[in-house]
């Protein structure tokens, strides 16, 4: 990609991010976005279909940054999640934007797939019968997502390692009251 295209895309991304701080993406017009970026509309349409397409590229850029960070090996799941949380904290405005706006209904799933968080919560998969593991996975991923949302929205956040340790502790054992020995009884009516 040449420098001019990179600059154009950067201007558009920055303009959209700035506008999203005060306005819903559904109400942002391409005309207003281009005015904010100092780009004409025909240039916008050379690169993007609409503001949602631009937002999807911003999201993909975000995940690419996390992927680069995670390409270096970690010693433990706690260290791995700590790296993710440190990256989220380093780019707190973008993290808040992506986690809070829920523009992409698949964002949560992408977060768990692209960052390999799924692997970190398989601690008791060997113990859990197959028929309930996917439910436990859904339970934990939703819980982790909400923990991260709560944490990134705080002005005075706890240390990323403390939150990573909490996540690992919560995911290393089944929810209280779940009895793997009686897993089949959950589905008898």
PDB file of C-alpha atoms in Angstrom:
ATOM      1  CA  UNK A   1       0.000   0.000   0.000  1.00  0.00           C
ATOM      2  CA  UNK A   2       1.474   3.352  -0.952  1.00  0.00           C
ATOM      3  CA  UNK A   3       1.929   6.237   1.473  1.00  0.00           C
ATOM      4  CA  UNK A   4      -0.931   8.320   0.054  1.00  0.00           C
ATOM      5  CA  UNK A   5      -3.444   5.487   0.535  1.00  0.00           C
ATOM      6  CA  UNK A   6      -2.142   4.855   4.063  1.00  0.00           C
ATOM      7  CA  UNK A   7      -2.541   8.548   4.883  1.00  0.00           C
ATOM      8  CA  UNK A   8      -6.061   8.661   3.422  1.00  0.00           C
ATOM      9  CA  UNK A   9      -7.147   5.603   5.377  1.00  0.00           C
ATOM     10  CA  UNK A  10      -5.544   6.913   8.553  1.00  0.00           C
ATOM     11  CA  UNK A  11      -7.353  10.252   8.225  1.00  0.00           C
ATOM     12  CA  UNK A  12     -10.685   8.500   7.700  1.00  0.00           C
ATOM     13  CA  UNK A  13     -10.154   6.113  10.613  1.00  0.00           C
ATOM     14  CA  UNK A  14      -9.155   8.908  12.974  1.00  0.00           C
ATOM     15  CA  UNK A  15     -12.132  11.008  11.882  1.00  0.00           C
ATOM     16  CA  UNK A  16     -14.568   8.130  12.458  1.00  0.00           C
ATOM     17  CA  UNK A  17     -13.082   7.343  15.864  1.00  0.00           C
ATOM     18  CA  UNK A  18     -13.365  10.992  16.880  1.00  0.00           C
ATOM     19  CA  UNK A  19     -16.968  11.232  15.666  1.00  0.00           C
ATOM     20  CA  UNK A  20     -17.955   8.026  17.466  1.00  0.00           C
ATOM     21  CA  UNK A  21     -17.101   9.641  20.778  1.00  0.00           C
ATOM     22  CA  UNK A  22     -20.194  11.825  20.466  1.00  0.00           C
ATOM     23  CA  UNK A  23     -22.389  10.256  17.818  1.00  0.00           C
ATOM     24  CA  UNK A  24     -23.837   6.855  16.915  1.00  0.00           C
ATOM     25  CA  UNK A  25     -22.282   5.220  13.858  1.00  0.00           C
ATOM     26  CA  UNK A  26     -25.794   4.927  12.432  1.00  0.00           C
ATOM     27  CA  UNK A  27     -26.114   8.727  12.408  1.00  0.00           C
ATOM     28  CA  UNK A  28     -22.692   9.484  10.907  1.00  0.00           C
ATOM     29  CA  UNK A  29     -22.997  10.419   7.269  1.00  0.00           C
ATOM     30  CA  UNK A  30     -20.253   9.794   4.742  1.00  0.00           C
ATOM     31  CA  UNK A  31     -20.367  13.497   3.876  1.00  0.00           C
ATOM     32  CA  UNK A  32     -19.720  14.551   7.505  1.00  0.00           C
ATOM     33  CA  UNK A  33     -17.047  11.888   7.906  1.00  0.00           C
ATOM     34  CA  UNK A  34     -15.231  13.050   4.771  1.00  0.00           C
ATOM     35  CA  UNK A  35     -15.449  16.699   5.847  1.00  0.00           C
ATOM     36  CA  UNK A  36     -13.955  15.809   9.223  1.00  0.00           C
ATOM     37  CA  UNK A  37     -11.145  13.848   7.528  1.00  0.00           C
ATOM     38  CA  UNK A  38     -10.539  16.463   4.819  1.00  0.00           C
ATOM     39  CA  UNK A  39     -11.141  13.826   2.138  1.00  0.00           C
ATOM     40  CA  UNK A  40     -13.622  13.969  -0.737  1.00  0.00           C
ATOM     41  CA  UNK A  41     -16.397  11.412  -0.941  1.00  0.00           C
ATOM     42  CA  UNK A  42     -15.182   9.794  -4.166  1.00  0.00           C
ATOM     43  CA  UNK A  43     -11.871   9.038  -2.421  1.00  0.00           C
ATOM     44  CA  UNK A  44     -13.777   7.486   0.489  1.00  0.00           C
ATOM     45  CA  UNK A  45     -15.708   5.203  -1.873  1.00  0.00           C
ATOM     46  CA  UNK A  46     -12.484   4.038  -3.536  1.00  0.00           C
ATOM     47  CA  UNK A  47     -11.588   2.359  -0.255  1.00  0.00           C
ATOM     48  CA  UNK A  48     -14.814   1.697   1.654  1.00  0.00           C
ATOM     49  CA  UNK A  49     -18.429   0.795   0.980  1.00  0.00           C
ATOM     50  CA  UNK A  50     -19.756   2.685   4.011  1.00  0.00           C
ATOM     51  CA  UNK A  51     -18.926   3.726   7.575  1.00  0.00           C
ATOM     52  CA  UNK A  52     -19.544   0.177   8.823  1.00  0.00           C
ATOM     53  CA  UNK A  53     -16.958  -1.193   6.392  1.00  0.00           C
ATOM     54  CA  UNK A  54     -14.471   1.401   7.663  1.00  0.00           C
ATOM     55  CA  UNK A  55     -15.276   0.440  11.260  1.00  0.00           C
ATOM     56  CA  UNK A  56     -14.702  -3.227  10.435  1.00  0.00           C
ATOM     57  CA  UNK A  57     -11.228  -2.349   9.126  1.00  0.00           C
ATOM     58  CA  UNK A  58     -10.504  -0.423  12.335  1.00  0.00           C
ATOM     59  CA  UNK A  59     -11.564  -3.500  14.319  1.00  0.00           C
ATOM     60  CA  UNK A  60      -9.362  -5.770  12.183  1.00  0.00           C
ATOM     61  CA  UNK A  61      -6.392  -3.419  12.688  1.00  0.00           C
ATOM     62  CA  UNK A  62      -7.003  -3.634  16.433  1.00  0.00           C
ATOM     63  CA  UNK A  63      -6.933  -7.429  16.372  1.00  0.00           C
ATOM     64  CA  UNK A  64      -3.805  -7.446  14.190  1.00  0.00           C
ATOM     65  CA  UNK A  65      -2.006  -5.387  16.827  1.00  0.00           C
ATOM     66  CA  UNK A  66      -3.047  -7.881  19.490  1.00  0.00           C
ATOM     67  CA  UNK A  67      -1.990 -10.806  17.265  1.00  0.00           C
ATOM     68  CA  UNK A  68       1.489  -9.293  16.832  1.00  0.00           C
ATOM     69  CA  UNK A  69       1.793  -8.882  20.578  1.00  0.00           C
ATOM     70  CA  UNK A  70       0.711 -12.463  21.225  1.00  0.00           C
ATOM     71  CA  UNK A  71       3.057 -13.966  18.656  1.00  0.00           C
ATOM     72  CA  UNK A  72       5.710 -13.932  21.371  1.00  0.00           C
ATOM     73  CA  UNK A  73       5.396 -16.981  23.626  1.00  0.00           C
ATOM     74  CA  UNK A  74       3.966 -16.688  27.134  1.00  0.00           C
ATOM     75  CA  UNK A  75       4.917 -18.838  30.114  1.00  0.00           C
ATOM     76  CA  UNK A  76       1.379 -19.190  31.437  1.00  0.00           C
ATOM     77  CA  UNK A  77      -2.267 -18.410  30.729  1.00  0.00           C
ATOM     78  CA  UNK A  78      -2.100 -15.610  33.293  1.00  0.00           C
ATOM     79  CA  UNK A  79       0.836 -14.015  31.474  1.00  0.00           C
ATOM     80  CA  UNK A  80      -0.975 -14.437  28.156  1.00  0.00           C
ATOM     81  CA  UNK A  81      -4.156 -12.722  29.379  1.00  0.00           C
ATOM     82  CA  UNK A  82      -2.089 -10.047  31.135  1.00  0.00           C
ATOM     83  CA  UNK A  83      -0.486  -9.174  27.772  1.00  0.00           C
ATOM     84  CA  UNK A  84      -3.925  -8.816  26.197  1.00  0.00           C
ATOM     85  CA  UNK A  85      -5.181  -6.616  29.030  1.00  0.00           C
ATOM     86  CA  UNK A  86      -2.050  -4.450  28.928  1.00  0.00           C
ATOM     87  CA  UNK A  87      -2.618  -3.920  25.201  1.00  0.00           C
ATOM     88  CA  UNK A  88      -6.263  -3.009  25.830  1.00  0.00           C
ATOM     89  CA  UNK A  89      -5.174  -0.563  28.518  1.00  0.00           C
ATOM     90  CA  UNK A  90      -2.434   0.968  26.332  1.00  0.00           C
ATOM     91  CA  UNK A  91      -5.111   1.826  23.789  1.00  0.00           C
ATOM     92  CA  UNK A  92      -7.933   2.473  26.243  1.00  0.00           C
ATOM     93  CA  UNK A  93      -9.972   4.850  24.080  1.00  0.00           C
ATOM     94  CA  UNK A  94     -10.094   2.379  21.197  1.00  0.00           C
ATOM     95  CA  UNK A  95     -10.774  -0.505  23.583  1.00  0.00           C
ATOM     96  CA  UNK A  96     -13.707   1.334  25.122  1.00  0.00           C
ATOM     97  CA  UNK A  97     -15.024   2.227  21.704  1.00  0.00           C
ATOM     98  CA  UNK A  98     -14.933  -1.343  20.398  1.00  0.00           C
ATOM     99  CA  UNK A  99     -16.202  -3.031  23.564  1.00  0.00           C
ATOM    100  CA  UNK A 100     -18.951  -0.512  24.328  1.00  0.00           C
ATOM    101  CA  UNK A 101     -20.426   0.338  20.950  1.00  0.00           C
ATOM    102  CA  UNK A 102     -21.234  -3.227  19.950  1.00  0.00           C
ATOM    103  CA  UNK A 103     -21.258  -2.261  16.289  1.00  0.00           C
ATOM    104  CA  UNK A 104     -20.140  -5.708  15.241  1.00  0.00           C
ATOM    105  CA  UNK A 105     -22.329  -8.411  16.803  1.00  0.00           C
ATOM    106  CA  UNK A 106     -19.464 -10.872  16.289  1.00  0.00           C
ATOM    107  CA  UNK A 107     -16.920  -8.742  18.196  1.00  0.00           C
ATOM    108  CA  UNK A 108     -17.042 -10.873  21.347  1.00  0.00           C
ATOM    109  CA  UNK A 109     -16.566 -14.099  19.381  1.00  0.00           C
ATOM    110  CA  UNK A 110     -13.719 -12.551  17.402  1.00  0.00           C
ATOM    111  CA  UNK A 111     -12.075 -11.402  20.610  1.00  0.00           C
ATOM    112  CA  UNK A 112     -12.061 -14.952  21.933  1.00  0.00           C
ATOM    113  CA  UNK A 113     -11.072 -16.585  18.651  1.00  0.00           C
ATOM    114  CA  UNK A 114      -8.411 -14.169  17.439  1.00  0.00           C
ATOM    115  CA  UNK A 115      -6.750 -13.754  20.816  1.00  0.00           C
ATOM    116  CA  UNK A 116      -6.877 -17.489  21.534  1.00  0.00           C
ATOM    117  CA  UNK A 117      -8.624 -16.834  24.853  1.00  0.00           C
ATOM    118  CA  UNK A 118     -10.696 -19.943  24.186  1.00  0.00           C
ATOM    119  CA  UNK A 119      -7.650 -22.103  24.887  1.00  0.00           C
ATOM    120  CA  UNK A 120      -7.126 -20.461  28.257  1.00  0.00           C
ATOM    121  CA  UNK A 121     -10.543 -21.477  29.558  1.00  0.00           C
ATOM    122  CA  UNK A 122     -10.352 -25.150  28.706  1.00  0.00           C
ATOM    123  CA  UNK A 123      -8.893 -25.983  32.107  1.00  0.00           C
ATOM    124  CA  UNK A 124     -11.649 -28.390  33.107  1.00  0.00           C
ATOM    125  CA  UNK A 125     -12.758 -29.539  29.655  1.00  0.00           C
ATOM    126  CA  UNK A 126     -11.385 -33.018  30.361  1.00  0.00           C
ATOM    127  CA  UNK A 127     -13.676 -33.217  33.414  1.00  0.00           C
ATOM    128  CA  UNK A 128     -16.755 -31.699  31.762  1.00  0.00           C
ATOM    129  CA  UNK A 129     -18.963 -33.986  29.707  1.00  0.00           C
ATOM    130  CA  UNK A 130     -19.127 -32.928  26.051  1.00  0.00           C
ATOM    131  CA  UNK A 131     -22.861 -32.221  26.230  1.00  0.00           C
ATOM    132  CA  UNK A 132     -22.375 -29.370  28.694  1.00  0.00           C
ATOM    133  CA  UNK A 133     -18.914 -28.043  27.775  1.00  0.00           C
ATOM    134  CA  UNK A 134     -20.212 -25.660  25.098  1.00  0.00           C
ATOM    135  CA  UNK A 135     -22.652 -24.212  27.622  1.00  0.00           C
ATOM    136  CA  UNK A 136     -19.837 -23.740  30.123  1.00  0.00           C
ATOM    137  CA  UNK A 137     -17.731 -22.131  27.399  1.00  0.00           C
ATOM    138  CA  UNK A 138     -20.573 -19.700  26.585  1.00  0.00           C
ATOM    139  CA  UNK A 139     -20.981 -18.942  30.293  1.00  0.00           C
ATOM    140  CA  UNK A 140     -17.287 -18.188  30.751  1.00  0.00           C
ATOM    141  CA  UNK A 141     -16.794 -16.199  27.543  1.00  0.00           C
ATOM    142  CA  UNK A 142     -19.735 -13.957  28.393  1.00  0.00           C
ATOM    143  CA  UNK A 143     -18.417 -13.541  31.925  1.00  0.00           C
ATOM    144  CA  UNK A 144     -14.882 -12.737  30.762  1.00  0.00           C
ATOM    145  CA  UNK A 145     -16.222 -10.261  28.228  1.00  0.00           C
ATOM    146  CA  UNK A 146     -18.230  -8.500  30.929  1.00  0.00           C
ATOM    147  CA  UNK A 147     -15.248  -8.470  33.317  1.00  0.00           C
ATOM    148  CA  UNK A 148     -13.113  -6.846  30.611  1.00  0.00           C
ATOM    149  CA  UNK A 149     -15.875  -4.318  29.797  1.00  0.00           C
ATOM    150  CA  UNK A 150     -16.247  -3.398  33.450  1.00  0.00           C
ATOM    151  CA  UNK A 151     -12.474  -3.101  33.853  1.00  0.00           C
ATOM    152  CA  UNK A 152     -11.789  -0.965  30.762  1.00  0.00           C
ATOM    153  CA  UNK A 153     -14.604   1.414  31.660  1.00  0.00           C
ATOM    154  CA  UNK A 154     -13.136   2.224  35.068  1.00  0.00           C
ATOM    155  CA  UNK A 155     -11.072   5.379  35.380  1.00  0.00           C
ATOM    156  CA  UNK A 156      -8.938   3.804  38.076  1.00  0.00           C
ATOM    157  CA  UNK A 157      -8.412   0.246  36.868  1.00  0.00           C
ATOM    158  CA  UNK A 158      -6.805  -2.579  38.763  1.00  0.00           C
ATOM    159  CA  UNK A 159      -3.494  -3.918  37.544  1.00  0.00           C
ATOM    160  CA  UNK A 160      -3.899  -6.054  34.359  1.00  0.00           C
ATOM    161  CA  UNK A 161      -2.197  -8.997  36.061  1.00  0.00           C
ATOM    162  CA  UNK A 162      -4.736  -8.896  38.903  1.00  0.00           C
ATOM    163  CA  UNK A 163      -7.635  -9.059  36.415  1.00  0.00           C
ATOM    164  CA  UNK A 164      -5.884 -11.816  34.432  1.00  0.00           C
ATOM    165  CA  UNK A 165      -5.466 -13.824  37.643  1.00  0.00           C
ATOM    166  CA  UNK A 166      -9.150 -13.308  38.486  1.00  0.00           C
ATOM    167  CA  UNK A 167     -10.185 -14.506  35.007  1.00  0.00           C
ATOM    168  CA  UNK A 168      -7.988 -17.609  35.234  1.00  0.00           C
ATOM    169  CA  UNK A 169      -9.265 -18.387  38.744  1.00  0.00           C
ATOM    170  CA  UNK A 170     -12.892 -18.056  37.646  1.00  0.00           C
ATOM    171  CA  UNK A 171     -12.325 -20.218  34.560  1.00  0.00           C
ATOM    172  CA  UNK A 172     -10.217 -22.915  36.137  1.00  0.00           C
ATOM    173  CA  UNK A 173     -13.168 -24.564  37.819  1.00  0.00           C
ATOM    174  CA  UNK A 174     -16.824 -25.037  36.979  1.00  0.00           C
ATOM    175  CA  UNK A 175     -19.437 -22.688  38.413  1.00  0.00           C
ATOM    176  CA  UNK A 176     -20.460 -23.617  41.946  1.00  0.00           C
ATOM    177  CA  UNK A 177     -23.252 -26.132  41.941  1.00  0.00           C
ATOM    178  CA  UNK A 178     -22.469 -27.684  38.548  1.00  0.00           C
ATOM    179  CA  UNK A 179     -22.108 -31.395  39.108  1.00  0.00           C
ATOM    180  CA  UNK A 180     -20.338 -33.110  36.224  1.00  0.00           C
ATOM    181  CA  UNK A 181     -21.371 -36.519  37.513  1.00  0.00           C
ATOM    182  CA  UNK A 182     -25.024 -35.596  36.968  1.00  0.00           C
ATOM    183  CA  UNK A 183     -24.533 -33.757  33.654  1.00  0.00           C
ATOM    184  CA  UNK A 184     -27.098 -35.884  31.840  1.00  0.00           C
ATOM    185  CA  UNK A 185     -29.783 -34.944  34.352  1.00  0.00           C
ATOM    186  CA  UNK A 186     -29.688 -31.297  33.196  1.00  0.00           C
ATOM    187  CA  UNK A 187     -31.351 -32.280  29.957  1.00  0.00           C
ATOM    188  CA  UNK A 188     -34.054 -34.609  31.270  1.00  0.00           C
ATOM    189  CA  UNK A 189     -37.450 -33.072  31.333  1.00  0.00           C
TER     190      UNK A 189
END
